[in-house]
Amino acid sequence: MPELPEVEVVRRGLERWVSGRIVADVQVLHPRAVRRHIAGGEDFGGRLKGHRVGLAQRRGKYLWLPLADTPSAVLAHLGMSGQLLVQPQDAADEKHLRIRVRFDDALGTELRFVDQRTFGGLSLHETSADGLPDVIAHIARDPLDPLFDDDAFHDALRRRRTTIKRALLDQSLISGVGNIYADEALWRTRLHYERPTSGFTRPRTAELLGHVRDVMNAALAVGGTSFDSLYVNVNGESGYFDRSLDAYGREGEPCRRCGTPMRRRPWMNRSSYFCPRCQRPPRAVS
DNA sequence: AGATCGCCCTGCTTGC
DNA sequence: TGCAAGCAGGGCGATC
């Protein structure tokens, strides 16, 4: 599943292989892939045609391609299984190919949106003065954004009546943190996922944010090396998930700090992985 | 308005 | 072996 570092790798790939090219034709092969484009697939393709693609942008797990000389952008979310690939035009269609974008040049490659589970999709939206697509105005800056405000995040944590993992996954507070990196950062900070945010001290928030950034940067460092080829590829191919996870998916395996078997708990239709010794529950939560 | 929860989707894994 | 249930999970809309 693509998390923020993988999405950033995709953004860089798009910037290199797609930005600057002019759209010649768009094929929408599955309506669900453009469900956020209310006017439908036909309208989506028609509005892209003839426009030059600007520099690829990203916030959290959203990325978008501005259409040059227009106040609009193609917004993309990869969801659970989405991929954006730059493929040779004569390459065989992927089994779950949803959208194809051809360009008005002789480079011989096309952009493909491939998505097995169809949680992701593309859509076209108006952009505001700062270039942000209007439909993601509510998405907070992500922790790798230089303009992310650590103090404001801390203040928001103190105001909320919620627990820390819910807050980490709340895209209006901080974006780009998914279930995996939330568990990783909490393990590193020795925090239980049900710890109330109202009692957080400034140093604790700072430590947590530091660990969130560390795990993301580590994954980015690994994942950013493998894409320097003709193809923009993503989707867990960084190898980071195979070797470097300390918490996620490690139920029953020894904690890398203290050796205590790690636990998994059902949580919000998901799972939370934690060390019962390093990450003590706040009250009667086991 | 803040918090919670169900739903969308498909392929792999697990269990009977 | 075959089938059903469970699981993965980001984001959004409905609900309280």
PDB file of C-alpha atoms (C1' of nucleotides) in Angstrom:
ATOM      1  CA  MET A   1       0.000   0.000   0.000  1.00  0.00           C
ATOM      2  CA  PRO A   2       1.407   3.342  -0.978  1.00  0.00           C
ATOM      3  CA  GLU A   3       2.113   5.605   1.970  1.00  0.00           C
ATOM      4  CA  LEU A   4       3.420   9.147   1.865  1.00  0.00           C
ATOM      5  CA  PRO A   5       7.019   8.227   0.925  1.00  0.00           C
ATOM      6  CA  GLU A   6       5.841   6.076  -1.970  1.00  0.00           C
ATOM      7  CA  VAL A   7       3.502   8.828  -3.149  1.00  0.00           C
ATOM      8  CA  GLU A   8       6.423  11.248  -3.067  1.00  0.00           C
ATOM      9  CA  VAL A   9       8.423   8.843  -5.220  1.00  0.00           C
ATOM     10  CA  VAL A  10       5.525   8.816  -7.680  1.00  0.00           C
ATOM     11  CA  ARG A  11       5.397  12.603  -7.647  1.00  0.00           C
ATOM     12  CA  ARG A  12       9.067  12.788  -8.562  1.00  0.00           C
ATOM     13  CA  GLY A  13       8.527  10.286 -11.327  1.00  0.00           C
ATOM     14  CA  LEU A  14       5.615  12.272 -12.731  1.00  0.00           C
ATOM     15  CA  GLU A  15       7.642  15.453 -12.562  1.00  0.00           C
ATOM     16  CA  ARG A  16      10.370  13.820 -14.576  1.00  0.00           C
ATOM     17  CA  TRP A  17       8.370  11.837 -17.119  1.00  0.00           C
ATOM     18  CA  VAL A  18       5.016  13.617 -17.457  1.00  0.00           C
ATOM     19  CA  SER A  19       5.302  17.293 -16.519  1.00  0.00           C
ATOM     20  CA  GLY A  20       5.660  19.520 -19.568  1.00  0.00           C
ATOM     21  CA  ARG A  21       3.892  17.155 -21.957  1.00  0.00           C
ATOM     22  CA  ILE A  22       0.630  17.969 -23.726  1.00  0.00           C
ATOM     23  CA  VAL A  23      -2.356  15.649 -23.337  1.00  0.00           C
ATOM     24  CA  ALA A  24      -3.534  14.194 -26.637  1.00  0.00           C
ATOM     25  CA  ASP A  25      -6.151  11.684 -25.543  1.00  0.00           C
ATOM     26  CA  VAL A  26      -7.652  10.110 -22.443  1.00  0.00           C
ATOM     27  CA  GLN A  27      -9.335   6.728 -22.090  1.00  0.00           C
ATOM     28  CA  VAL A  28     -11.375   5.984 -18.981  1.00  0.00           C
ATOM     29  CA  LEU A  29     -11.747   2.211 -18.769  1.00  0.00           C
ATOM     30  CA  HIS A  30     -13.537   1.976 -15.419  1.00  0.00           C
ATOM     31  CA  PRO A  31     -16.095   4.540 -14.173  1.00  0.00           C
ATOM     32  CA  ARG A  32     -15.157   4.047 -10.529  1.00  0.00           C
ATOM     33  CA  ALA A  33     -11.670   5.389 -11.226  1.00  0.00           C
ATOM     34  CA  VAL A  34     -13.186   8.819 -11.944  1.00  0.00           C
ATOM     35  CA  ARG A  35     -16.036   8.706  -9.409  1.00  0.00           C
ATOM     36  CA  ARG A  36     -14.806  11.912  -7.767  1.00  0.00           C
ATOM     37  CA  HIS A  37     -15.133  13.619 -11.131  1.00  0.00           C
ATOM     38  CA  ILE A  38     -18.859  14.198 -10.926  1.00  0.00           C
ATOM     39  CA  ALA A  39     -19.337  15.046 -14.609  1.00  0.00           C
ATOM     40  CA  GLY A  40     -18.025  11.598 -15.584  1.00  0.00           C
ATOM     41  CA  GLY A  41     -15.243  10.042 -17.605  1.00  0.00           C
ATOM     42  CA  GLU A  42     -16.123  11.617 -20.927  1.00  0.00           C
ATOM     43  CA  ASP A  43     -16.009  15.099 -19.427  1.00  0.00           C
ATOM     44  CA  PHE A  44     -12.790  14.268 -17.575  1.00  0.00           C
ATOM     45  CA  GLY A  45     -10.941  13.314 -20.732  1.00  0.00           C
ATOM     46  CA  GLY A  46     -12.338  16.200 -22.737  1.00  0.00           C
ATOM     47  CA  ARG A  47     -11.129  18.745 -20.222  1.00  0.00           C
ATOM     48  CA  LEU A  48      -7.582  17.386 -20.189  1.00  0.00           C
ATOM     49  CA  LYS A  49      -7.137  17.198 -23.931  1.00  0.00           C
ATOM     50  CA  GLY A  50      -4.818  19.798 -25.433  1.00  0.00           C
ATOM     51  CA  HIS A  51      -3.477  21.048 -22.115  1.00  0.00           C
ATOM     52  CA  ARG A  52       0.117  21.020 -20.985  1.00  0.00           C
ATOM     53  CA  VAL A  53       0.859  19.287 -17.697  1.00  0.00           C
ATOM     54  CA  GLY A  54       2.514  21.457 -15.053  1.00  0.00           C
ATOM     55  CA  LEU A  55       4.813  20.481 -12.182  1.00  0.00           C
ATOM     56  CA  ALA A  56       3.532  17.576 -10.086  1.00  0.00           C
ATOM     57  CA  GLN A  57       2.544  18.536  -6.534  1.00  0.00           C
ATOM     58  CA  ARG A  58       1.784  16.555  -3.379  1.00  0.00           C
ATOM     59  CA  ARG A  59       0.127  16.978  -0.002  1.00  0.00           C
ATOM     60  CA  GLY A  60      -0.055  13.950   2.244  1.00  0.00           C
ATOM     61  CA  LYS A  61      -1.099  11.059   0.027  1.00  0.00           C
ATOM     62  CA  TYR A  62      -2.788  13.273  -2.543  1.00  0.00           C
ATOM     63  CA  LEU A  63      -0.915  14.352  -5.601  1.00  0.00           C
ATOM     64  CA  TRP A  64      -1.962  16.544  -8.480  1.00  0.00           C
ATOM     65  CA  LEU A  65      -0.896  17.730 -11.906  1.00  0.00           C
ATOM     66  CA  PRO A  66      -1.778  21.355 -12.627  1.00  0.00           C
ATOM     67  CA  LEU A  67      -2.996  22.035 -16.146  1.00  0.00           C
ATOM     68  CA  ALA A  68      -0.795  24.862 -17.368  1.00  0.00           C
ATOM     69  CA  ASP A  69      -2.518  28.203 -17.993  1.00  0.00           C
ATOM     70  CA  THR A  70      -5.699  27.060 -16.245  1.00  0.00           C
ATOM     71  CA  PRO A  71      -6.905  27.326 -12.625  1.00  0.00           C
ATOM     72  CA  SER A  72      -7.389  23.557 -12.481  1.00  0.00           C
ATOM     73  CA  ALA A  73      -5.492  20.365 -11.771  1.00  0.00           C
ATOM     74  CA  VAL A  74      -5.805  16.599 -12.149  1.00  0.00           C
ATOM     75  CA  LEU A  75      -6.024  15.220  -8.625  1.00  0.00           C
ATOM     76  CA  ALA A  76      -4.878  11.678  -7.930  1.00  0.00           C
ATOM     77  CA  HIS A  77      -5.196   9.396  -4.935  1.00  0.00           C
ATOM     78  CA  LEU A  78      -3.716   5.902  -5.097  1.00  0.00           C
ATOM     79  CA  GLY A  79      -5.949   4.486  -2.391  1.00  0.00           C
ATOM     80  CA  MET A  80      -4.932   0.996  -1.351  1.00  0.00           C
ATOM     81  CA  SER A  81      -3.601  -0.444  -4.554  1.00  0.00           C
ATOM     82  CA  GLY A  82      -3.269   2.340  -7.104  1.00  0.00           C
ATOM     83  CA  GLN A  83      -0.268   2.809  -9.365  1.00  0.00           C
ATOM     84  CA  LEU A  84       0.662   5.529 -11.817  1.00  0.00           C
ATOM     85  CA  LEU A  85       2.889   4.050 -14.476  1.00  0.00           C
ATOM     86  CA  VAL A  86       4.676   5.547 -17.448  1.00  0.00           C
ATOM     87  CA  GLN A  87       4.714   2.722 -19.952  1.00  0.00           C
ATOM     88  CA  PRO A  88       5.709   2.285 -23.593  1.00  0.00           C
ATOM     89  CA  GLN A  89       2.614   2.756 -25.729  1.00  0.00           C
ATOM     90  CA  ASP A  90       2.924  -0.757 -27.113  1.00  0.00           C
ATOM     91  CA  ALA A  91       3.210  -2.435 -23.720  1.00  0.00           C
ATOM     92  CA  ALA A  92       0.377  -4.860 -22.956  1.00  0.00           C
ATOM     93  CA  ASP A  93      -2.472  -3.479 -20.856  1.00  0.00           C
ATOM     94  CA  GLU A  94      -2.283  -4.298 -17.175  1.00  0.00           C
ATOM     95  CA  LYS A  95      -5.096  -6.456 -15.832  1.00  0.00           C
ATOM     96  CA  HIS A  96      -6.444  -3.613 -13.710  1.00  0.00           C
ATOM     97  CA  LEU A  97      -5.736  -0.731 -16.070  1.00  0.00           C
ATOM     98  CA  ARG A  98      -8.366   1.962 -15.348  1.00  0.00           C
ATOM     99  CA  ILE A  99      -7.233   5.116 -17.152  1.00  0.00           C
ATOM    100  CA  ARG A 100      -4.840   5.748 -20.044  1.00  0.00           C
ATOM    101  CA  VAL A 101      -3.441   9.179 -20.946  1.00  0.00           C
ATOM    102  CA  ARG A 102      -1.665   9.652 -24.267  1.00  0.00           C
ATOM    103  CA  PHE A 103       0.490  12.645 -25.081  1.00  0.00           C
ATOM    104  CA  ASP A 104       1.019  14.819 -28.107  1.00  0.00           C
ATOM    105  CA  ASP A 105       4.702  14.069 -28.657  1.00  0.00           C
ATOM    106  CA  ALA A 106       7.026  11.399 -29.989  1.00  0.00           C
ATOM    107  CA  LEU A 107       8.386  10.060 -26.692  1.00  0.00           C
ATOM    108  CA  GLY A 108       6.513   6.813 -27.168  1.00  0.00           C
ATOM    109  CA  THR A 109       5.260   6.543 -23.584  1.00  0.00           C
ATOM    110  CA  GLU A 110       1.858   6.987 -21.970  1.00  0.00           C
ATOM    111  CA  LEU A 111       0.587   7.481 -18.431  1.00  0.00           C
ATOM    112  CA  ARG A 112      -1.481   4.672 -16.944  1.00  0.00           C
ATOM    113  CA  PHE A 113      -3.558   4.514 -13.791  1.00  0.00           C
ATOM    114  CA  VAL A 114      -3.741   0.910 -12.621  1.00  0.00           C
ATOM    115  CA  ASP A 115      -5.772  -0.005  -9.540  1.00  0.00           C
ATOM    116  CA  GLN A 116      -6.906  -3.430  -8.422  1.00  0.00           C
ATOM    117  CA  ARG A 117      -9.179  -2.490  -5.538  1.00  0.00           C
ATOM    118  CA  THR A 118     -10.423   0.803  -6.985  1.00  0.00           C
ATOM    119  CA  PHE A 119     -10.100   2.802  -3.785  1.00  0.00           C
ATOM    120  CA  GLY A 120      -8.063   5.336  -5.724  1.00  0.00           C
ATOM    121  CA  GLY A 121      -8.911   7.544  -8.669  1.00  0.00           C
ATOM    122  CA  LEU A 122      -8.340  10.646 -10.763  1.00  0.00           C
ATOM    123  CA  SER A 123     -10.488  13.779 -11.027  1.00  0.00           C
ATOM    124  CA  LEU A 124     -10.242  17.349 -12.259  1.00  0.00           C
ATOM    125  CA  HIS A 125     -10.797  20.267  -9.883  1.00  0.00           C
ATOM    126  CA  GLU A 126     -10.519  24.003  -9.636  1.00  0.00           C
ATOM    127  CA  THR A 127      -7.435  25.231  -7.814  1.00  0.00           C
ATOM    128  CA  SER A 128      -7.286  28.097  -5.341  1.00  0.00           C
ATOM    129  CA  ALA A 129      -4.768  30.935  -5.373  1.00  0.00           C
ATOM    130  CA  ASP A 130      -2.088  28.760  -3.742  1.00  0.00           C
ATOM    131  CA  GLY A 131      -2.585  26.047  -6.363  1.00  0.00           C
ATOM    132  CA  LEU A 132      -4.383  23.620  -4.046  1.00  0.00           C
ATOM    133  CA  PRO A 133      -7.305  21.701  -5.579  1.00  0.00           C
ATOM    134  CA  ASP A 134     -10.474  22.917  -3.873  1.00  0.00           C
ATOM    135  CA  VAL A 135     -11.662  19.494  -2.748  1.00  0.00           C
ATOM    136  CA  ILE A 136      -8.592  18.945  -0.562  1.00  0.00           C
ATOM    137  CA  ALA A 137      -8.694  22.292   1.176  1.00  0.00           C
ATOM    138  CA  HIS A 138      -9.491  20.436   4.401  1.00  0.00           C
ATOM    139  CA  ILE A 139      -6.375  18.242   4.184  1.00  0.00           C
ATOM    140  CA  ALA A 140      -3.714  19.460   6.600  1.00  0.00           C
ATOM    141  CA  ARG A 141      -0.105  19.880   5.590  1.00  0.00           C
ATOM    142  CA  ASP A 142       1.982  16.752   6.014  1.00  0.00           C
ATOM    143  CA  PRO A 143       4.937  16.429   8.407  1.00  0.00           C
ATOM    144  CA  LEU A 144       7.489  16.612   5.582  1.00  0.00           C
ATOM    145  CA  ASP A 145       6.044  19.953   4.429  1.00  0.00           C
ATOM    146  CA  PRO A 146       8.423  22.778   5.451  1.00  0.00           C
ATOM    147  CA  LEU A 147       5.370  24.854   6.382  1.00  0.00           C
ATOM    148  CA  PHE A 148       3.912  22.239   8.727  1.00  0.00           C
ATOM    149  CA  ASP A 149       3.314  24.035  12.030  1.00  0.00           C
ATOM    150  CA  ASP A 150       4.511  21.884  14.958  1.00  0.00           C
ATOM    151  CA  ASP A 151       3.191  24.279  17.592  1.00  0.00           C
ATOM    152  CA  ALA A 152      -0.251  24.483  16.023  1.00  0.00           C
ATOM    153  CA  PHE A 153      -0.348  20.677  15.845  1.00  0.00           C
ATOM    154  CA  HIS A 154       0.496  20.455  19.530  1.00  0.00           C
ATOM    155  CA  ASP A 155      -2.183  22.992  20.435  1.00  0.00           C
ATOM    156  CA  ALA A 156      -4.735  21.065  18.373  1.00  0.00           C
ATOM    157  CA  LEU A 157      -3.817  17.817  20.159  1.00  0.00           C
ATOM    158  CA  ARG A 158      -4.386  19.492  23.517  1.00  0.00           C
ATOM    159  CA  ARG A 159      -7.774  20.810  22.449  1.00  0.00           C
ATOM    160  CA  ARG A 160      -9.071  17.533  21.096  1.00  0.00           C
ATOM    161  CA  ARG A 161     -10.834  14.958  23.230  1.00  0.00           C
ATOM    162  CA  THR A 162      -9.429  11.975  21.429  1.00  0.00           C
ATOM    163  CA  THR A 163      -6.588   9.478  21.520  1.00  0.00           C
ATOM    164  CA  ILE A 164      -3.242   9.730  19.817  1.00  0.00           C
ATOM    165  CA  LYS A 165      -3.609   7.229  16.989  1.00  0.00           C
ATOM    166  CA  ARG A 166      -6.970   8.654  15.974  1.00  0.00           C
ATOM    167  CA  ALA A 167      -5.330  12.081  15.903  1.00  0.00           C
ATOM    168  CA  LEU A 168      -2.417  10.828  13.792  1.00  0.00           C
ATOM    169  CA  LEU A 169      -4.858   9.462  11.230  1.00  0.00           C
ATOM    170  CA  ASP A 170      -7.042  12.582  11.232  1.00  0.00           C
ATOM    171  CA  GLN A 171      -6.224  14.245   7.916  1.00  0.00           C
ATOM    172  CA  SER A 172      -7.461  17.621   9.133  1.00  0.00           C
ATOM    173  CA  LEU A 173      -4.726  17.664  11.824  1.00  0.00           C
ATOM    174  CA  ILE A 174      -1.829  16.047  10.004  1.00  0.00           C
ATOM    175  CA  SER A 175      -1.896  14.347   6.631  1.00  0.00           C
ATOM    176  CA  GLY A 176      -0.033  11.458   5.088  1.00  0.00           C
ATOM    177  CA  VAL A 177       0.203   9.257   8.185  1.00  0.00           C
ATOM    178  CA  GLY A 178      -1.407   5.862   7.608  1.00  0.00           C
ATOM    179  CA  ASN A 179      -1.967   2.879   9.853  1.00  0.00           C
ATOM    180  CA  ILE A 180       1.536   1.513   9.303  1.00  0.00           C
ATOM    181  CA  TYR A 181       3.558   4.633  10.051  1.00  0.00           C
ATOM    182  CA  ALA A 182       1.295   5.531  12.948  1.00  0.00           C
ATOM    183  CA  ASP A 183       2.145   2.240  14.644  1.00  0.00           C
ATOM    184  CA  GLU A 184       5.830   2.634  13.804  1.00  0.00           C
ATOM    185  CA  ALA A 185       6.056   6.163  15.194  1.00  0.00           C
ATOM    186  CA  LEU A 186       4.109   5.248  18.337  1.00  0.00           C
ATOM    187  CA  TRP A 187       6.416   2.302  18.968  1.00  0.00           C
ATOM    188  CA  ARG A 188       9.467   4.502  18.603  1.00  0.00           C
ATOM    189  CA  THR A 189       7.971   7.037  21.011  1.00  0.00           C
ATOM    190  CA  ARG A 190       6.906   4.276  23.444  1.00  0.00           C
ATOM    191  CA  LEU A 191       3.324   5.525  23.298  1.00  0.00           C
ATOM    192  CA  HIS A 192       0.210   3.381  23.509  1.00  0.00           C
ATOM    193  CA  TYR A 193      -2.261   4.081  20.706  1.00  0.00           C
ATOM    194  CA  GLU A 194      -5.109   4.849  23.120  1.00  0.00           C
ATOM    195  CA  ARG A 195      -3.172   7.516  25.006  1.00  0.00           C
ATOM    196  CA  PRO A 196      -5.371  10.648  25.327  1.00  0.00           C
ATOM    197  CA  THR A 197      -3.981  13.637  23.478  1.00  0.00           C
ATOM    198  CA  SER A 198      -5.257  16.200  25.986  1.00  0.00           C
ATOM    199  CA  GLY A 199      -2.379  15.540  28.372  1.00  0.00           C
ATOM    200  CA  PHE A 200       0.422  15.736  25.820  1.00  0.00           C
ATOM    201  CA  THR A 201       3.380  17.907  26.767  1.00  0.00           C
ATOM    202  CA  ARG A 202       5.248  19.928  24.194  1.00  0.00           C
ATOM    203  CA  PRO A 203       8.375  17.725  24.376  1.00  0.00           C
ATOM    204  CA  ARG A 204       6.276  14.587  23.903  1.00  0.00           C
ATOM    205  CA  THR A 205       4.602  16.035  20.811  1.00  0.00           C
ATOM    206  CA  ALA A 206       7.995  17.084  19.487  1.00  0.00           C
ATOM    207  CA  GLU A 207       9.417  13.603  20.040  1.00  0.00           C
ATOM    208  CA  LEU A 208       6.454  11.963  18.316  1.00  0.00           C
ATOM    209  CA  LEU A 209       6.674  14.278  15.307  1.00  0.00           C
ATOM    210  CA  GLY A 210      10.386  13.584  15.128  1.00  0.00           C
ATOM    211  CA  HIS A 211       9.742   9.854  14.922  1.00  0.00           C
ATOM    212  CA  VAL A 212       6.985  10.302  12.338  1.00  0.00           C
ATOM    213  CA  ARG A 213       9.443  12.216  10.182  1.00  0.00           C
ATOM    214  CA  ASP A 214      12.227   9.700  10.795  1.00  0.00           C
ATOM    215  CA  VAL A 215      10.234   6.685   9.616  1.00  0.00           C
ATOM    216  CA  MET A 216       8.971   8.566   6.563  1.00  0.00           C
ATOM    217  CA  ASN A 217      12.417   9.829   5.630  1.00  0.00           C
ATOM    218  CA  ALA A 218      13.903   6.364   6.088  1.00  0.00           C
ATOM    219  CA  ALA A 219      11.341   4.882   3.717  1.00  0.00           C
ATOM    220  CA  LEU A 220      11.844   7.735   1.271  1.00  0.00           C
ATOM    221  CA  ALA A 221      15.600   7.219   1.301  1.00  0.00           C
ATOM    222  CA  VAL A 222      15.180   3.568   0.359  1.00  0.00           C
ATOM    223  CA  GLY A 223      12.244   3.963  -2.036  1.00  0.00           C
ATOM    224  CA  GLY A 224      13.680   6.936  -3.825  1.00  0.00           C
ATOM    225  CA  THR A 225      16.534   4.993  -5.297  1.00  0.00           C
ATOM    226  CA  SER A 226      14.714   2.392  -7.330  1.00  0.00           C
ATOM    227  CA  PHE A 227      12.610   4.519  -9.646  1.00  0.00           C
ATOM    228  CA  ASP A 228      15.339   6.184 -11.648  1.00  0.00           C
ATOM    229  CA  SER A 229      14.390   4.375 -14.813  1.00  0.00           C
ATOM    230  CA  LEU A 230      11.973   4.727 -17.654  1.00  0.00           C
ATOM    231  CA  TYR A 231       9.052   3.686 -15.514  1.00  0.00           C
ATOM    232  CA  VAL A 232       7.333   5.507 -12.755  1.00  0.00           C
ATOM    233  CA  ASN A 233       6.608   2.732 -10.327  1.00  0.00           C
ATOM    234  CA  VAL A 234       5.518   2.595  -6.764  1.00  0.00           C
ATOM    235  CA  ASN A 235       3.403   0.527  -4.520  1.00  0.00           C
ATOM    236  CA  GLY A 236       5.606  -0.984  -1.873  1.00  0.00           C
ATOM    237  CA  GLU A 237       8.543  -1.688  -4.114  1.00  0.00           C
ATOM    238  CA  SER A 238      10.899   0.249  -1.921  1.00  0.00           C
ATOM    239  CA  GLY A 239      11.824  -2.834   0.072  1.00  0.00           C
ATOM    240  CA  TYR A 240      11.392  -0.773   3.218  1.00  0.00           C
ATOM    241  CA  PHE A 241       8.418  -2.770   4.394  1.00  0.00           C
ATOM    242  CA  ASP A 242      10.268  -6.035   4.138  1.00  0.00           C
ATOM    243  CA  ARG A 243      13.147  -5.151   6.407  1.00  0.00           C
ATOM    244  CA  SER A 244      12.569  -2.093   8.485  1.00  0.00           C
ATOM    245  CA  LEU A 245       9.236  -2.309  10.288  1.00  0.00           C
ATOM    246  CA  ASP A 246       9.496  -2.520  14.067  1.00  0.00           C
ATOM    247  CA  ALA A 247       5.811  -2.764  14.974  1.00  0.00           C
ATOM    248  CA  TYR A 248       3.406  -3.220  12.081  1.00  0.00           C
ATOM    249  CA  GLY A 249       2.638  -6.846  11.249  1.00  0.00           C
ATOM    250  CA  ARG A 250       4.893  -8.247  14.007  1.00  0.00           C
ATOM    251  CA  GLU A 251       2.268  -9.914  16.220  1.00  0.00           C
ATOM    252  CA  GLY A 252       3.902 -12.545  18.428  1.00  0.00           C
ATOM    253  CA  GLU A 253       7.413 -11.571  17.371  1.00  0.00           C
ATOM    254  CA  PRO A 254       9.811 -10.144  19.959  1.00  0.00           C
ATOM    255  CA  CYS A 255       9.917  -6.396  20.501  1.00  0.00           C
ATOM    256  CA  ARG A 256      13.203  -5.151  19.047  1.00  0.00           C
ATOM    257  CA  ARG A 257      13.817  -3.155  22.248  1.00  0.00           C
ATOM    258  CA  CYS A 258      12.831  -5.476  25.079  1.00  0.00           C
ATOM    259  CA  GLY A 259      12.044  -8.871  23.556  1.00  0.00           C
ATOM    260  CA  THR A 260       8.439  -8.983  24.789  1.00  0.00           C
ATOM    261  CA  PRO A 261       6.099 -10.553  22.211  1.00  0.00           C
ATOM    262  CA  MET A 262       4.359  -7.850  20.194  1.00  0.00           C
ATOM    263  CA  ARG A 263       0.578  -7.716  20.238  1.00  0.00           C
ATOM    264  CA  ARG A 264      -2.139  -6.982  17.738  1.00  0.00           C
ATOM    265  CA  ARG A 265      -5.446  -5.465  18.721  1.00  0.00           C
ATOM    266  CA  PRO A 266      -8.511  -4.868  16.524  1.00  0.00           C
ATOM    267  CA  TRP A 267      -8.948  -1.143  16.240  1.00  0.00           C
ATOM    268  CA  MET A 268     -11.416   0.886  14.144  1.00  0.00           C
ATOM    269  CA  ASN A 269     -11.866  -1.940  11.612  1.00  0.00           C
ATOM    270  CA  ARG A 270      -8.078  -2.130  11.408  1.00  0.00           C
ATOM    271  CA  SER A 271      -5.283  -3.427  13.603  1.00  0.00           C
ATOM    272  CA  SER A 272      -2.909  -1.809  16.041  1.00  0.00           C
ATOM    273  CA  TYR A 273       0.461  -3.399  16.718  1.00  0.00           C
ATOM    274  CA  PHE A 274       2.344  -2.498  19.880  1.00  0.00           C
ATOM    275  CA  CYS A 275       4.694  -3.750  22.565  1.00  0.00           C
ATOM    276  CA  PRO A 276       2.729  -4.356  25.776  1.00  0.00           C
ATOM    277  CA  ARG A 277       5.782  -3.552  27.882  1.00  0.00           C
ATOM    278  CA  CYS A 278       7.261  -0.525  26.097  1.00  0.00           C
ATOM    279  CA  GLN A 279       3.877   0.997  25.277  1.00  0.00           C
ATOM    280  CA  ARG A 280       1.807   0.820  28.440  1.00  0.00           C
ATOM    281  CA  PRO A 281      -1.928   1.440  28.104  1.00  0.00           C
ATOM    282  CA  PRO A 282      -3.262   4.578  29.796  1.00  0.00           C
ATOM    283  CA  ARG A 283      -5.959   2.956  31.932  1.00  0.00           C
ATOM    284  CA  ALA A 284      -7.802  -0.340  31.712  1.00  0.00           C
ATOM    285  CA  VAL A 285      -7.013  -0.746  28.040  1.00  0.00           C
ATOM    286  CA  SER A 286      -5.115  -3.916  27.296  1.00  0.00           C
TER     287      SER A 286
ATOM    288  C1'  DA B   1     -18.705  21.032  15.340  1.00  0.00           C
ATOM    289  C1'  DG B   2     -16.245  17.174  17.063  1.00  0.00           C
ATOM    290  C1'  DA B   3     -16.232  12.223  17.346  1.00  0.00           C
ATOM    291  C1'  DT B   4     -17.586   7.665  15.722  1.00  0.00           C
ATOM    292  C1'  DC B   5     -18.745   4.202  12.536  1.00  0.00           C
ATOM    293  C1'  DG B   6     -19.995   1.804   8.259  1.00  0.00           C
ATOM    294  C1'  DC B   7     -19.078   1.368   3.604  1.00  0.00           C
ATOM    295  C1'  DC B   8     -16.570   1.047  -0.766  1.00  0.00           C
ATOM    296  C1'  DC B   9     -13.512  -3.058  -3.384  1.00  0.00           C
ATOM    297  C1'  DT B  10     -10.852  -7.413  -4.714  1.00  0.00           C
ATOM    298  C1'  DG B  11      -7.465 -10.921  -3.946  1.00  0.00           C
ATOM    299  C1'  DC B  12      -5.053 -13.512  -0.693  1.00  0.00           C
ATOM    300  C1'  DT B  13      -5.178 -16.273   3.557  1.00  0.00           C
ATOM    301  C1'  DT B  14      -7.375 -18.982   6.956  1.00  0.00           C
ATOM    302  C1'  DG B  15     -10.598 -22.293   8.748  1.00  0.00           C
ATOM    303  C1'  DC B  16     -14.060 -25.770   8.620  1.00  0.00           C
TER     304       DC B  16
ATOM    305  C1'  DT C   1     -10.824 -29.779  -2.548  1.00  0.00           C
ATOM    306  C1'  DG C   2     -14.257 -26.230  -2.039  1.00  0.00           C
ATOM    307  C1'  DC C   3     -16.406 -22.713  -0.185  1.00  0.00           C
ATOM    308  C1'  DA C   4     -17.130 -18.964   3.128  1.00  0.00           C
ATOM    309  C1'  DA C   5     -15.376 -15.855   6.219  1.00  0.00           C
ATOM    310  C1'  DG C   6     -11.742 -12.803   7.542  1.00  0.00           C
ATOM    311  C1'  DC C   7      -8.489  -9.381   6.501  1.00  0.00           C
ATOM    312  C1'  DA C   8      -6.172  -5.438   4.362  1.00  0.00           C
ATOM    313  C1'  DG C   9      -7.310  -0.056   4.711  1.00  0.00           C
ATOM    314  C1'  DG C  10      -7.914   5.716   3.199  1.00  0.00           C
ATOM    315  C1'  DG C  11     -11.382   8.682   2.947  1.00  0.00           C
ATOM    316  C1'  DC C  12     -15.903  10.207   3.072  1.00  0.00           C
ATOM    317  C1'  DG C  13     -20.583  10.766   4.380  1.00  0.00           C
ATOM    318  C1'  DA C  14     -24.177   9.821   7.735  1.00  0.00           C
ATOM    319  C1'  DT C  15     -25.274  10.106  12.422  1.00  0.00           C
ATOM    320  C1'  DC C  16     -25.291  11.379  17.125  1.00  0.00           C
TER     321       DC C  16
END
